[in-house]
């Protein structure tokens, strides 16, 4: 029995090879899961209390923030996002959490806000043209539109 694959009838061998080819081809279509940013621990994020914690205790509990506020350092942002991607498609967000910790001027926690996937926006550009207001002119009108306009009656010129 050293040549057991050759002893199968031809249709059965074709089905096995076809099944392996299909399994190999569809294995590339599995969803890829991705995680970006801060890894959220609900117990730690719930432990941050306004009026009790300060900047130092927040950093000890949650770690360094993903980023600090743009206009002042009185806001810490912890951002976490989960994505799914099918084969070569663009990743799409399926979960997001943004934890914003605001501090008062003394460095104590003033407020803790949480937002989720509802703030994710999808931007779709128009393509290779930018829509503009005004007259729609064709290519040839742009090139030949001024023929005869120079020196026409009513046109402002050096004599006026």
XYZ file of C-alpha atoms in Angstrom:
160
model
C 0.000 0.000 0.000
C 2.795 2.524 -0.561
C 0.861 4.138 -3.408
C -2.474 4.485 -1.599
C -3.413 7.783 -3.297
C -3.013 6.141 -6.670
C -5.258 3.256 -5.682
C -8.277 5.608 -5.206
C -10.648 5.799 -8.096
C -10.004 8.889 -10.269
C -13.233 10.806 -9.353
C -12.604 10.417 -5.641
C -9.009 11.670 -5.953
C -10.233 14.675 -7.950
C -12.793 15.490 -5.253
C -10.142 15.331 -2.542
C -7.763 17.569 -4.501
C -10.623 19.970 -5.338
C -11.698 20.057 -1.676
C -8.159 20.842 -0.529
C -7.858 23.588 -3.157
C -11.153 25.169 -2.057
C -10.159 24.980 1.615
C -6.805 26.566 0.849
C -8.375 29.335 -1.261
C -11.058 30.243 1.293
C -8.634 30.259 4.204
C -7.343 33.606 2.911
C -10.830 35.107 3.341
C -10.891 34.848 7.126
C -11.627 38.007 9.084
C -8.633 39.681 10.665
C -9.198 41.263 14.055
C -7.187 44.273 15.094
C -6.807 46.293 18.267
C -5.243 49.711 18.466
C -4.457 51.978 21.369
C -5.171 51.587 25.049
C -6.278 48.196 26.378
C -9.353 49.001 28.468
C -9.763 47.420 31.888
C -13.292 48.292 33.080
C -12.396 47.933 36.759
C -9.545 50.434 36.465
C -11.472 52.973 34.391
C -14.429 52.857 36.803
C -12.055 53.463 39.727
C -11.214 57.014 38.571
C -13.388 59.326 40.685
C -13.779 63.098 40.285
C -12.763 65.005 43.395
C -10.813 62.053 44.813
C -8.109 61.283 42.254
C -5.419 63.578 40.907
C -3.083 63.554 37.901
C -0.521 61.313 39.611
C -3.065 58.726 40.787
C -4.641 58.589 37.309
C -1.241 57.894 35.728
C -0.521 55.213 38.330
C -3.917 53.576 37.771
C -4.336 53.850 33.987
C -0.790 54.492 32.800
C 0.317 57.262 30.470
C -2.486 58.639 28.289
C -2.780 57.953 24.570
C -2.527 61.707 24.092
C -2.886 64.916 26.093
C -5.267 67.766 25.211
C -4.212 69.923 22.276
C -4.641 73.345 23.873
C -3.811 72.540 27.490
C -2.448 69.635 29.466
C -5.571 69.512 31.666
C -7.146 66.693 29.637
C -5.967 63.098 29.220
C -7.368 60.877 26.474
C -7.238 57.075 26.521
C -8.313 55.746 23.105
C -9.041 52.119 22.250
C -10.325 50.795 18.907
C -11.210 47.352 17.587
C -11.314 46.690 13.841
C -12.266 43.852 11.507
C -10.851 43.313 8.037
C -11.803 40.782 5.386
C -8.920 39.703 3.108
C -7.653 42.818 1.310
C -10.509 45.160 2.234
C -10.000 48.249 4.354
C -10.339 47.685 8.111
C -13.672 48.862 9.530
C -14.159 49.886 13.160
C -16.450 47.616 15.179
C -15.756 49.028 18.621
C -14.206 52.150 20.055
C -13.897 53.698 23.476
C -12.498 57.118 24.288
C -11.995 57.919 27.964
C -11.419 61.629 28.628
C -10.191 62.635 32.079
C -10.367 66.389 32.762
C -8.370 68.036 35.526
C -8.928 71.331 37.353
C -6.041 73.847 37.614
C -4.897 72.223 40.890
C -4.450 68.852 39.119
C -7.466 67.062 40.642
C -9.896 65.082 38.473
C -12.848 67.303 37.546
C -14.747 64.938 35.223
C -14.499 61.598 33.426
C -16.293 61.245 30.070
C -16.721 58.129 27.935
C -17.677 57.978 24.276
C -17.873 55.106 21.860
C -18.354 54.160 18.249
C -21.051 56.806 17.704
C -18.383 59.471 17.120
C -16.577 57.595 14.328
C -17.078 59.362 10.991
C -16.788 57.984 7.510
C -15.296 60.421 5.051
C -15.879 59.749 1.363
C -14.056 62.053 -1.006
C -15.734 63.053 -4.284
C -13.101 61.365 -6.418
C -10.596 63.248 -8.522
C -12.688 66.440 -8.873
C -13.473 69.090 -6.315
C -17.055 70.382 -6.634
C -17.192 74.143 -7.081
C -19.916 76.727 -7.275
C -20.315 78.713 -10.458
C -20.509 78.075 -14.135
C -19.893 74.583 -15.503
C -17.673 74.925 -18.554
C -16.343 72.253 -20.854
C -12.700 71.741 -21.743
C -13.052 73.524 -25.092
C -14.960 76.436 -23.550
C -12.054 76.949 -21.152
C -9.552 77.006 -24.011
C -11.473 78.928 -26.675
C -13.886 80.930 -24.498
C -11.958 84.210 -24.671
C -11.663 84.358 -28.477
C -13.279 87.571 -29.604
C -13.684 88.908 -26.091
C -10.549 91.063 -26.259
C -11.457 94.519 -27.568
C -15.169 93.745 -27.700
C -17.586 96.619 -27.123
C -18.257 97.124 -23.437
C -15.065 95.335 -22.348
C -12.800 97.408 -20.150
C -9.584 98.211 -21.916
C -6.704 100.693 -21.751
C -8.710 103.377 -23.583
C -11.421 103.556 -20.929
